[in-house]
C-alpha positions as a printed NumPy array, in Angstrom:
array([[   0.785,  -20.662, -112.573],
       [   3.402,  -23.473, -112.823],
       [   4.667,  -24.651, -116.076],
       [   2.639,  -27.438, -116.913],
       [  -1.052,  -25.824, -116.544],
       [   0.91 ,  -23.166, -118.84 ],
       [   1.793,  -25.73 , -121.615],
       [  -1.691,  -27.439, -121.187],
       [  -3.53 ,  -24.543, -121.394],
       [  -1.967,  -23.123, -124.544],
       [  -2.269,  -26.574, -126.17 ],
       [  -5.962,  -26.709, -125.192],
       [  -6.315,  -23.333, -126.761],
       [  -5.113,  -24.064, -129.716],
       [  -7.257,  -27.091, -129.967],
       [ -10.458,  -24.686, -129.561],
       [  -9.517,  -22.655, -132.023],
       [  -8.137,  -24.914, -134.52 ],
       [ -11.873,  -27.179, -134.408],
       [ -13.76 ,  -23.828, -135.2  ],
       [ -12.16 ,  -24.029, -138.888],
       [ -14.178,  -26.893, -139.386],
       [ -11.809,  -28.096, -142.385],
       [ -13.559,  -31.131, -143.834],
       [ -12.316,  -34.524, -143.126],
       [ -13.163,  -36.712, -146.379],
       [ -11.536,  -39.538, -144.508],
       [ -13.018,  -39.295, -141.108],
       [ -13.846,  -42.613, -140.049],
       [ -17.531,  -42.686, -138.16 ],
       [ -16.857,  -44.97 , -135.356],
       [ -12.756,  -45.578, -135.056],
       [ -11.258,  -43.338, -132.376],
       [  -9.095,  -39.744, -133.978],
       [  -7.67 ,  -37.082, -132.204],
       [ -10.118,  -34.11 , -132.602],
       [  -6.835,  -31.972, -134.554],
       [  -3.232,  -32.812, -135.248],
       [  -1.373,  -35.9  , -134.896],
       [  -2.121,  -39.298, -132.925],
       [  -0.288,  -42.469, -132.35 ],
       [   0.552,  -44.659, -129.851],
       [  -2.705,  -45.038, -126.912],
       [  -1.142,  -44.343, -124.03 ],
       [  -2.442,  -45.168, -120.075],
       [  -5.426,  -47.274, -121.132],
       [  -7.412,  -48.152, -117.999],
       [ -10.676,  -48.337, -116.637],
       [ -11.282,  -45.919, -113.354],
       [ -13.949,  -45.736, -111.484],
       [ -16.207,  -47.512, -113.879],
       [ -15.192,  -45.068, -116.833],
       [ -12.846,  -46.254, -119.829],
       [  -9.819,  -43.88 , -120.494],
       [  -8.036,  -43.528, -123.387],
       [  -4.983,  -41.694, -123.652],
       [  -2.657,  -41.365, -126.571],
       [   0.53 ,  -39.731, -128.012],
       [  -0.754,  -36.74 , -129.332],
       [   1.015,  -33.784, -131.461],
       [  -1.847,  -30.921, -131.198],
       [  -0.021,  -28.093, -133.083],
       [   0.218,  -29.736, -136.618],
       [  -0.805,  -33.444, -138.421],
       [   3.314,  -34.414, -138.178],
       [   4.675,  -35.712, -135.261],
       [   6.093,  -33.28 , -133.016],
       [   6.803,  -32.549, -129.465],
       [   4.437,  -35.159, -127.403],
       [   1.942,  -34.28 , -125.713],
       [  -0.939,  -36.568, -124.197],
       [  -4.125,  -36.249, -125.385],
       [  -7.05 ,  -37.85 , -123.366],
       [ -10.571,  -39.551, -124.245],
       [ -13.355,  -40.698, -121.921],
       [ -16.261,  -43.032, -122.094],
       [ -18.736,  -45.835, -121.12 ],
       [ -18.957,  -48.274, -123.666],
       [ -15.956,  -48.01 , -125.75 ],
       [ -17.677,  -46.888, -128.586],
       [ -19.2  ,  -43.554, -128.012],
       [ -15.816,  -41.173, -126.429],
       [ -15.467,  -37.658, -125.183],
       [ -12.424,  -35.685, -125.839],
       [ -11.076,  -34.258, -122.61 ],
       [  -8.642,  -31.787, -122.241],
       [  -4.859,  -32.13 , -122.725],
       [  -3.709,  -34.692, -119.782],
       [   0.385,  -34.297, -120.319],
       [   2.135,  -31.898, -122.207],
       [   6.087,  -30.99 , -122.31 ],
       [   7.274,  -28.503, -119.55 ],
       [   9.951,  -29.8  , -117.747],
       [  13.491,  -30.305, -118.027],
       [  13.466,  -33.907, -118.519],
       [  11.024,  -33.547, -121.252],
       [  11.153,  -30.377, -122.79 ],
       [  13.855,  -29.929, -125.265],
       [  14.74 ,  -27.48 , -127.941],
       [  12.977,  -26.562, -131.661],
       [  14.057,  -29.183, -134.181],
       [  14.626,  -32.23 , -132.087],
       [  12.478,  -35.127, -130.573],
       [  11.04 ,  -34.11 , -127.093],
       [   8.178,  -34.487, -124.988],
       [   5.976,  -36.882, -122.893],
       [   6.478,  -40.681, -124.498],
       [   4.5  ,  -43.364, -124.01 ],
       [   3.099,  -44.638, -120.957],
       [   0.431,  -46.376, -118.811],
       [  -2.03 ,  -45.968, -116.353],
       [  -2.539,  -47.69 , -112.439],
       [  -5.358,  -47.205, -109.828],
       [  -3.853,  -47.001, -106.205],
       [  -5.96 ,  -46.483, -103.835],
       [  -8.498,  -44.523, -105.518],
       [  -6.489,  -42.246, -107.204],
       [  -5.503,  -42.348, -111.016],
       [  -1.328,  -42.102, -111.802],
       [  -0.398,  -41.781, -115.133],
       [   3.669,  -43.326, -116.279],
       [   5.285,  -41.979, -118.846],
       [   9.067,  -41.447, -120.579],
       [  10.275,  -37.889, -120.564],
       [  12.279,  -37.52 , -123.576],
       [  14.872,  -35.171, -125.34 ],
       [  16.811,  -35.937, -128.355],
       [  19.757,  -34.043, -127.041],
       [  20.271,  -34.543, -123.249],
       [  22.061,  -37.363, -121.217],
       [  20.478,  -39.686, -120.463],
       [  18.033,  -38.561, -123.407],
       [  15.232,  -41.445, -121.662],
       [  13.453,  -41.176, -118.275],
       [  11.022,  -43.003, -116.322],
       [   7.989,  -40.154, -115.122],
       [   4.513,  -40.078, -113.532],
       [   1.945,  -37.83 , -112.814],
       [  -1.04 ,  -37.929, -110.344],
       [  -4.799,  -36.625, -110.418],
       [  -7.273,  -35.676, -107.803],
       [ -10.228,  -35.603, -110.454],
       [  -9.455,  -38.109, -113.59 ],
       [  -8.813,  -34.825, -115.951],
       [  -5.745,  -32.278, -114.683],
       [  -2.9  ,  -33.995, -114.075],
       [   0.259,  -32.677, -112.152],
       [   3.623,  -34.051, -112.05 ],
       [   5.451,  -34.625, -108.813],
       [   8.521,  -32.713, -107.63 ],
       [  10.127,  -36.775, -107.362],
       [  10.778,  -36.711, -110.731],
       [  11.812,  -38.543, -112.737],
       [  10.993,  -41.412, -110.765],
       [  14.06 ,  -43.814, -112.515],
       [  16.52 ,  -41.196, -113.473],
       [  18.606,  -43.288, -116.088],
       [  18.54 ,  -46.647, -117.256],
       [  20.81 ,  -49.301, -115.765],
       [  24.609,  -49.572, -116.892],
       [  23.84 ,  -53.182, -119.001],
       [  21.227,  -51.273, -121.162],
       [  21.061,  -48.944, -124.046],
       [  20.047,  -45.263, -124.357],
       [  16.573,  -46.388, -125.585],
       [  14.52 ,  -46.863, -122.281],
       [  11.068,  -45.848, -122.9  ],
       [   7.469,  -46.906, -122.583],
       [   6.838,  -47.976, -118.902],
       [   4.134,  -49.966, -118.2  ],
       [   3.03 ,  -50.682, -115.101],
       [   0.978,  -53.241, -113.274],
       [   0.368,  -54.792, -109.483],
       [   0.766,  -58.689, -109.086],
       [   0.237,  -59.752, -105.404],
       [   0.656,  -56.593, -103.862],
       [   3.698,  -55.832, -105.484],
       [   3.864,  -53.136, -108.429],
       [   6.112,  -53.995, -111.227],
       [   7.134,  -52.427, -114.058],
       [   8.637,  -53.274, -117.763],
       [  10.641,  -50.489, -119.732],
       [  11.155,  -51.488, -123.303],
       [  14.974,  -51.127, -124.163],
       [  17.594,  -53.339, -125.981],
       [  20.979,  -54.977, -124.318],
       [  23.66 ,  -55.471, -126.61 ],
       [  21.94 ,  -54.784, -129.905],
       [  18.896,  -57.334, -128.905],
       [  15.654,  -56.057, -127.681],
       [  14.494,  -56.308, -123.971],
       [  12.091,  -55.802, -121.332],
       [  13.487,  -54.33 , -118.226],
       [  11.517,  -54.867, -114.93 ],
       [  11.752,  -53.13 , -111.763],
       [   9.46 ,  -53.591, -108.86 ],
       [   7.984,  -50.98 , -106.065],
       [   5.887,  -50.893, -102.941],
       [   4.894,  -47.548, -103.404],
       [   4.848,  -46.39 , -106.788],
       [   7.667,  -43.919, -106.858],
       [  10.892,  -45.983, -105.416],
       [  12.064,  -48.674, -108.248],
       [  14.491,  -51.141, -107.676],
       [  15.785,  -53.04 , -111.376],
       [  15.357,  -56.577, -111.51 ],
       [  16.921,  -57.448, -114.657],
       [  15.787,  -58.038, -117.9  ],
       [  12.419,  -60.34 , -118.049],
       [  13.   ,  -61.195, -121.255],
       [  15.377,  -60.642, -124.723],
       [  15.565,  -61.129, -127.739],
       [  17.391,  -63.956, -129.091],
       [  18.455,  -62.079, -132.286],
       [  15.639,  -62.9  , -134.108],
       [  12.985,  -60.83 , -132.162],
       [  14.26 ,  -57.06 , -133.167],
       [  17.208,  -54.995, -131.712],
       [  15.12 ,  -52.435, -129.598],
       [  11.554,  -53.013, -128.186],
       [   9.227,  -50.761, -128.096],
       [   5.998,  -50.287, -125.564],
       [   6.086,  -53.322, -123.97 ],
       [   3.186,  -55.006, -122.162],
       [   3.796,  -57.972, -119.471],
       [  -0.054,  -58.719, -117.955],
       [  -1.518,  -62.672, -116.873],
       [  -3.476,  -64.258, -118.947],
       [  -5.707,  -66.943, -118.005],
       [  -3.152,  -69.195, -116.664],
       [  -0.421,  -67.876, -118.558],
       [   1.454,  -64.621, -118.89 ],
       [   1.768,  -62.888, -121.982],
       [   4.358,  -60.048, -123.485],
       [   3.367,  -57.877, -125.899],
       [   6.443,  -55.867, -127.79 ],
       [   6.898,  -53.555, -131.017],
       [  10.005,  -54.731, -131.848],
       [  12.571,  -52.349, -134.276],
       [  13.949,  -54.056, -137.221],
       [  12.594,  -57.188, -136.483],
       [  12.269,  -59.486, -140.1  ],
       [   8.375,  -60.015, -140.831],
       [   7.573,  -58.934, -137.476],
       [   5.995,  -55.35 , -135.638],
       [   3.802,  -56.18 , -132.899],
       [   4.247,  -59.53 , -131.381],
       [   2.448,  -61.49 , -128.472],
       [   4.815,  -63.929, -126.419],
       [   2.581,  -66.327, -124.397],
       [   4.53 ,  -68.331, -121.877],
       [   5.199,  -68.203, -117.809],
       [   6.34 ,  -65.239, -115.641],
       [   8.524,  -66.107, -112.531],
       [   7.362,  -63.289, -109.887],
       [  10.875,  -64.219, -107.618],
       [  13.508,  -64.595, -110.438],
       [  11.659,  -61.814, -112.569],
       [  11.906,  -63.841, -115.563],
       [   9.616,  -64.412, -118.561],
       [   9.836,  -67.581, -120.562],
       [   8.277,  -67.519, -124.108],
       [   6.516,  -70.607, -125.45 ],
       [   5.534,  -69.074, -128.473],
       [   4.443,  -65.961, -130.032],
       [   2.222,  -64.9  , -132.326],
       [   1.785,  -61.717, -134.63 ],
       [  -0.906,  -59.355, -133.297],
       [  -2.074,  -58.39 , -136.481],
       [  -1.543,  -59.37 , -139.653],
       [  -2.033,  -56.001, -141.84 ],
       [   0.451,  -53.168, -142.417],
       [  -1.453,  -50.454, -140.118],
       [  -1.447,  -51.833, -136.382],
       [   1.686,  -50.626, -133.83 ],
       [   2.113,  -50.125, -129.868],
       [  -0.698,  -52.082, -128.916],
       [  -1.857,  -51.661, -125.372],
       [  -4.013,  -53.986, -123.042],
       [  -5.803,  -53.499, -119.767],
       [  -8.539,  -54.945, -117.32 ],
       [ -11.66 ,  -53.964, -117.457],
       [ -13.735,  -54.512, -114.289],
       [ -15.493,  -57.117, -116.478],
       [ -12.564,  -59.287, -116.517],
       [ -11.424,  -58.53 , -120.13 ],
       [  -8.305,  -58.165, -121.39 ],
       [  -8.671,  -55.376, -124.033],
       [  -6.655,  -54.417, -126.647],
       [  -5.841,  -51.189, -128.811],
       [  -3.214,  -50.243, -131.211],
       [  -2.507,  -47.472, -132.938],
       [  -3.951,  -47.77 , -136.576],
       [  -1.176,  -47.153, -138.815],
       [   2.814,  -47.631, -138.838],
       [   5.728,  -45.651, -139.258],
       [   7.413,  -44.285, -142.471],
       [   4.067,  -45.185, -144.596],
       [   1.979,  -42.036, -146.272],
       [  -0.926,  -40.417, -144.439],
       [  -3.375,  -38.938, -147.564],
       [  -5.636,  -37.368, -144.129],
       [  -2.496,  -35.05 , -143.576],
       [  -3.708,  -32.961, -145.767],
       [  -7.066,  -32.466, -144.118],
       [  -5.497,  -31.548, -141.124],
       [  -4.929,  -34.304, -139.271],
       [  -3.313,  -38.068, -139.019],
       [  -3.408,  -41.105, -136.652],
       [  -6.41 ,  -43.365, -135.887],
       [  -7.146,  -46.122, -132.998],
       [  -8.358,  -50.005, -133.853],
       [ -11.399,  -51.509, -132.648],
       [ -10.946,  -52.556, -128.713],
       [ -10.132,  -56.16 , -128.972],
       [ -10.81 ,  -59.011, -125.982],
       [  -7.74 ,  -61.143, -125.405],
       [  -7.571,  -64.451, -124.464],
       [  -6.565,  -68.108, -124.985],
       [  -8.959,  -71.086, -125.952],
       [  -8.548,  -74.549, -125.27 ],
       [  -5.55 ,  -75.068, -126.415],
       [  -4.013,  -72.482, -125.012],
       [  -3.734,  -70.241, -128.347],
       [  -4.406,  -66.538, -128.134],
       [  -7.524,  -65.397, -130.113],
       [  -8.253,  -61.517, -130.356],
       [ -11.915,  -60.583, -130.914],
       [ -13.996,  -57.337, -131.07 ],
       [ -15.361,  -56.181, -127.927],
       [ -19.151,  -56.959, -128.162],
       [ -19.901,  -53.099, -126.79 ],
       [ -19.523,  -52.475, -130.945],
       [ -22.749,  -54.284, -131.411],
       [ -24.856,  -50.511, -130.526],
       [ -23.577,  -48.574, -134.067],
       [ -25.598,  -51.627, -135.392],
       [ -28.357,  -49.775, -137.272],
       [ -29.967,  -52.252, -140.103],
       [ -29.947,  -55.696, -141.009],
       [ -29.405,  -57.859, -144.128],
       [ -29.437,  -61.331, -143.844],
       [ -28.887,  -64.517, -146.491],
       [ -28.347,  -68.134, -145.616],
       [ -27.05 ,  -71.211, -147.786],
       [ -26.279,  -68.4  , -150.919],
       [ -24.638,  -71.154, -153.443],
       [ -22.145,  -68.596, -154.822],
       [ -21.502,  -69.874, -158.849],
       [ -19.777,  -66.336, -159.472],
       [ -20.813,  -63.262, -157.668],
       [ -23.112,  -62.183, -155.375],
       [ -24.153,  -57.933, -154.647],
       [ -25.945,  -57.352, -151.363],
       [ -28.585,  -54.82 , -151.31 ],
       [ -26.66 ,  -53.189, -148.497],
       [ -24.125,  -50.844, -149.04 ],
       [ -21.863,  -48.062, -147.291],
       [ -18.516,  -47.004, -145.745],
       [ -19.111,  -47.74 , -142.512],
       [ -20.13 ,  -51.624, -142.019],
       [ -19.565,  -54.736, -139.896],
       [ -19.738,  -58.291, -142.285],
       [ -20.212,  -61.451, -140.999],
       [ -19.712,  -64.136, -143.201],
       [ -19.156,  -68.192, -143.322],
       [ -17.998,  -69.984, -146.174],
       [ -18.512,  -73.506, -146.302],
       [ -14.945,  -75.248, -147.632],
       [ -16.449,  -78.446, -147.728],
       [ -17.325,  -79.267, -151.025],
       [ -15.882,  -76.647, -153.277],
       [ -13.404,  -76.901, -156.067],
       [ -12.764,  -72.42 , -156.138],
       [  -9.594,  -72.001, -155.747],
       [ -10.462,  -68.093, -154.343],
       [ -13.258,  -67.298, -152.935],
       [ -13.889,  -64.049, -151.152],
       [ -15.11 ,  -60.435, -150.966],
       [ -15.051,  -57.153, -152.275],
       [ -15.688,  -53.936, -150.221],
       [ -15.732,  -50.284, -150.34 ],
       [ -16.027,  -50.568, -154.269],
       [ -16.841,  -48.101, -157.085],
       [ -19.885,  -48.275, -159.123],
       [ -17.25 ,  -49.193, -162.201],
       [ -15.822,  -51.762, -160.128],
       [ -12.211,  -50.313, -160.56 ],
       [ -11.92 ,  -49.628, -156.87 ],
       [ -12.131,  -52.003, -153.845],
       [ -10.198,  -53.625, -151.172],
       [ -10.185,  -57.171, -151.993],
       [ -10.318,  -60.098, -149.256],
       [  -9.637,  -63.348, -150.567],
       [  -9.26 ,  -66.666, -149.311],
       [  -6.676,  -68.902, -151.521],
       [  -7.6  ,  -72.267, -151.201],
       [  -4.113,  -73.772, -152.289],
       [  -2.196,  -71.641, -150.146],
       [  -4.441,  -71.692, -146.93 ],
       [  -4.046,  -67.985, -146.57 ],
       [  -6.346,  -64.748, -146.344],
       [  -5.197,  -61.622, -148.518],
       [  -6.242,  -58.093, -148.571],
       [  -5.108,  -57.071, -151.621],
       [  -4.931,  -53.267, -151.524],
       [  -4.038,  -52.509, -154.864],
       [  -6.992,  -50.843, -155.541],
       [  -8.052,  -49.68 , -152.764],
       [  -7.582,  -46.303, -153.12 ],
       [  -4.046,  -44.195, -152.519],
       [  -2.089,  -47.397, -150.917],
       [  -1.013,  -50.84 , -152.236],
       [   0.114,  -53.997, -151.04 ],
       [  -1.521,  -57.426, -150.392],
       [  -1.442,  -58.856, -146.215],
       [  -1.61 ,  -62.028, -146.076],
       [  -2.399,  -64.919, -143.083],
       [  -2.086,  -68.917, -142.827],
       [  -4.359,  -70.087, -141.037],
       [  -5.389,  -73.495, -139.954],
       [  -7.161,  -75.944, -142.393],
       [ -11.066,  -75.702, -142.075],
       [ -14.317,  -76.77 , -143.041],
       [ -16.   ,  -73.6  , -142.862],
       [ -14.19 ,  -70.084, -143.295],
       [ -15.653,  -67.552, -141.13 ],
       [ -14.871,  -63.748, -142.161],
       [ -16.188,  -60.912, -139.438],
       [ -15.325,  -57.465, -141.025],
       [ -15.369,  -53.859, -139.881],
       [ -15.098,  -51.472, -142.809],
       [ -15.226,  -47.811, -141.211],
       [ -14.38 ,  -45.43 , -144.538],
       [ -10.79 ,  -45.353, -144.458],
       [ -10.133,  -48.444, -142.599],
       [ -10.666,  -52.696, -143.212],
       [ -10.191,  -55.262, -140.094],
       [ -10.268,  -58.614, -140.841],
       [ -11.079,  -61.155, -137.659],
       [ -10.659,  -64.494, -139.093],
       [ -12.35 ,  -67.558, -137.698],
       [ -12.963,  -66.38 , -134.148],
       [ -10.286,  -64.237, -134.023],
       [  -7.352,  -67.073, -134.814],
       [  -5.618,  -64.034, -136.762],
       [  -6.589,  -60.2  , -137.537],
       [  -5.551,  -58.305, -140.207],
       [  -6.199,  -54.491, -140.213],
       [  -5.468,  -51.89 , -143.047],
       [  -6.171,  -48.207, -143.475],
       [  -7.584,  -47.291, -147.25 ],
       [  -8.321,  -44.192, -149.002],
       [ -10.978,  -44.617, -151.274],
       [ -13.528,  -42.1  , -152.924],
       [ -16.616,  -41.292, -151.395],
       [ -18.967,  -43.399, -154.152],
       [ -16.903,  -46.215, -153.201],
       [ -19.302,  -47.964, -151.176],
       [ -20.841,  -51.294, -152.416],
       [ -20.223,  -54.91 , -151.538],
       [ -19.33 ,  -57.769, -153.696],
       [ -19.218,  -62.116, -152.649],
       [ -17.191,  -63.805, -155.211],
       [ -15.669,  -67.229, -156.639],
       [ -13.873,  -68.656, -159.165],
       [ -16.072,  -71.609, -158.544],
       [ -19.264,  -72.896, -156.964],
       [ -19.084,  -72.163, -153.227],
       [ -21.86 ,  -72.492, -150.549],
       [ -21.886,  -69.103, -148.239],
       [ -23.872,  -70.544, -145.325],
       [ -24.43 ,  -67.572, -143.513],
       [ -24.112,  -63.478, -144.702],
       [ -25.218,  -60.994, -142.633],
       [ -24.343,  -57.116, -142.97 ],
       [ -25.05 ,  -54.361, -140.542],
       [ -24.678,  -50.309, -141.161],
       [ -22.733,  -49.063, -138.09 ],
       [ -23.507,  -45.012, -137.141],
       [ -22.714,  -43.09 , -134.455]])
C-alpha cells in the first residue's frame, strides 16, 4: 500500500468514527456547504466533470483548528443538495509532509478536464524545507481516489525574481494552450505568476501577468485569471492590502505577451466573512463563484461544537451593459424554497412583522426611494422575541450605503458597509441560513456576507423606517433541505 492510500485511509477513518459521536451542532447551517468534522477553508478544484459539480476544499479532518491540509471532497447535481466523498488529497510525501508543530500539507489548488480524465493542482507545502512552496497534481481514473504522479512536483521552485510564497495554482486552457497563475509577491508587491504547458506536467514561466502597484497587498493569495464575456478578469486575496481581501480586476489578458491589464476592480464582497474565492464553468456557460465563508484571525463560536469553516452560496459572474461585474445567486437555490409570503405596495410608517419566520430564509425585497423623507430604512432578521437580538440591514439614505450592523447579532460585532449607486428603488435579496446573512444588493451590484451566532429563538423578521416608505414588493420563502 503506498503512502497516500495510507494517509487517506486513516483520515477517512477517523472521519467515520468521529460522525458516530453525533455532537450537536447548534450552529449548523441547513443549506450552506460544512465539512462533515474538523476544519474547512479555502474550496479548492471547483469544476464540473462529466455533468457532476465538485467541490473540493482545504480541509483539517483531525480537529476544528487548522492543521496539516488535507483535501476534502463534495459531489452533486444541483449545487444545493452535496454528498461528502471520501478524502481526495492528504499529506504523504516529501514535498508536503512536514514535521509536528509546523505548517504542512496539500494547499490550495484547482481542477482541469483533459481528455476525459479529472487532474487535480495543488501546492505541496512545509514550513521548514527549501523551497518551503511547490507546484503538484494528482490524477483520477474514477472522479474519487486520486494518486499523485512520480513527476512531482511538477514546478519544483519558484523563479529567481519571486518570493518564497508561491502557492495556489490555478489552472485553465485558452486556445489549446494550458496556462497557469501561481499567486506570489515580487519585491514586497503581490503577483500572479503564469506559466504555460502543452501537456499538463512541463511548465515553462512567462512572467508575472500582473502586480501590484503597492496599493493592491504585498503577497496574493489563490489567484483566479478566467474570460469573461469579452473581458478577462483576476480574482486575488491579497495580504495586507488597506480595505481590501478579495478583489476582482476586470480588464484585458494578452495570450502572447502574458500580460493582464486592470481597468478596474471591484471588492467581491463587502462583509467581513468571504476569502479565496474560486470560479469555474459550468457546462451551462456560468461563471460560478464560491468563497470560503469566514476570514482569518476572527473567532469561530462552532469550534466548540466540533467543527469550523463554511462555503457561500454559488454565485453567477458576469458583466452587464456597461461592462460592470454583478455577482448573483445561482438560481439552482430556488428548490429549498418551501412556503410563500407575499405583500405588495406595504406603505411602511414604522414597522412592519411578517407572519413568516425562521433561521433559514431567502428575502426579497424592493424599496421604493422615490418619495420618502426616512433617512434609514431597512430590516431586521434572525431576532429575539425581546427584540434585543438581530442582525440589522439598513439602508442610509444620506450616505448612499447598506450596513449590516452586527452588534447584536449574537457573539460578533461590527457594521459592513457598501456605496452603491443612487436609485429609485432599493432592491434587497437575502439568504439568512442560521449562522450566516448574504446581502445581494440591487441585482447583485455589491454582496455583503457575514457569519452570526445567534440563539435558537432568534428567528423573526422585522421591515422598518424612521419615516414613511413605500415597500413595493416583499416576498419571503423558508428554505429546507
Amino acid at each position: 500500500m503506498n503512502n497516500h492510500k495510507k494517509a487517506i485511509d486513516k483520515a477517512n477513518t477517523y472521519i467515520e468514527e468521529k460522525i458516530k459521536e453525533k455532537q450537536e451542532r447548534t450552529f449548523q447551517p441547513s443549506y450552506h456547504f460544512t465539512a462533515p468534522v474538523g476544519w474547512l477553508n479555502d474550496p479548492n478544484g471547483l469544476i464540473q466533470h462529466k455533468g457532476i459539480y465538485h467541490l473540493f476544499y482545504q480541509f483539517h479532518p483531525y480537529s476544528e483548528d487548522w492543521g496539516p491540509m488535507h483535501w476534502g471532497h463534495a459531489t452533486s447535481k444541483d449545487l444545493v443538495y452535496w454528498e461528502h466523498q471520501p478524502v481526495a488529497l492528504a499529506p504523504s510525501e516529501d514535498y508536503e509532509l512536514g514535521k509536528a508543530g509546523e505548517g504542512y500539507g496539500c494547499f490550495s489548488g484547482s481542477a482541469v478536464t483533459n481528455n476525459d480524465q479529472l487532474v487535480l493542482f495543488y501546492t505541496g507545502h512545509i514550513d521548514s524545507k527549501n523551497p518551503k512552496e511547490v507546484q503538484c497534481m494528482a490524477t483520477t481514473e474514477d472522479g474519487i481516489h486520486f494518486e499523485k504522479p512520480a513527476i512531482n512536483p511538477i514546478i519544483p521552485n519558484p523563479p529567481e525574481t519571486l518570493s518564497a510564497d508561491f502557492r495556489d495554482p490555478k489552472v485553465w486552457a485558452y486556445d489549446g494552450v494550458w496556462y497557469m497563475v501561481v499567486g506570489t509577491s515580487e519585491e514586497g508587491h503581490g503577483g500572479a505568476a503564469v506559466f504555460q504547458s502543452k501537456d499538463l506536467m512541463d511548465w515553462q514561466y512567462c512572467g508575472l501577468a500582473a502586480k501590484s502597484d503597492g496599493t493592491l497587498g504585498d503577497m496574493w493569495e489563490c489567484p483566479d485569471l478566467f474570460p469573461i464575456q469579452h473581458k478577462h478578469a483576476l480574482v486575488v486575496s491579497p495580504m495586507n492590502m488597506n480595505g481590501g481581501k478579495n478583489i476582482m480586476m476586470v480588464g484585458d489578458m494578452d495570450y502572447k505577451l502574458h500580460r493582464f491589464t486592470k481597468d478596474y476592480f471591484v471588492e467581491v464582497d463587502e462583509g467581513f466573512d468571504f476569502y479565496a474565492a474560486q470560479t469555474f464553468l459550468d457546462e451551462k456557460g456560468r461563471r460560478i463563484l464560491i468563497a470560503w465563508m469566514d476570514q482569518w484571525e476572527t473567532e469561530f463560536p462552532t469550534k466548540k461544537e466540533g467543527w469550523a469553516g463554511a462555503m457561500t452560496v454559488p454565485r453567477v459572474v458576469s458583466l452587464n451593459d456597461e461592462g460592470e461585474v454583478r455577482f448573483q445567486p445561482v438560481e439552482e437555490l430556488q428548490l429549498l424554497r418551501k412556503g410563500k409570503e407575499q405583500h405588495k405596495h406595504v406603505e411602511l410608517t414604522h414597522s412592519f412583522t411578517p407572519e413568516t419566520s425562521g433561521q433559514s430564509l431567502e428575502l426579497k425585497v424592493n424599496f421604493d426611494l422615490s418619495n420618502t423623507n426616512s433617512e434609514g430604512i431597512g430590516l431586521h432578521v434572525l431576532k429575539s422575541e425581546d427584540g434585543k437580538e438581530y442582525t440589522e440591514i439598513k439602508y442610509d439614505t444620506s450616505s448612499g450605503e447598506v450596513l449590516v450592523d452586527l452588534n447584536r447579532a449574537g457573539q460578533v460585532s461590527g457594521i459592513a458597509s457598501a456605496k452603491i449607486k443612487e436609485c429609485d428603488e432599493l432592491s434587497l435579496h437575502i439568504y439568512v441560513d442560521r449562522c450566516s446573512v448574504e446581502v445581494f444588493i440591487n441585482d447583485g451590484e455589491k454582496v455583503i456576507t457575514n457569519r452570526v451566532y445567534p440563539d435558537k429563538g432568534s428567528n423573526r423578521i422585522e421591515l422598518f423606517a424612521d419615516s414613511t416608505v413605500n415597500v413595493s414588493d416583499l416576498q419571503i420563502w423558508s428554505l429546507e433541505k
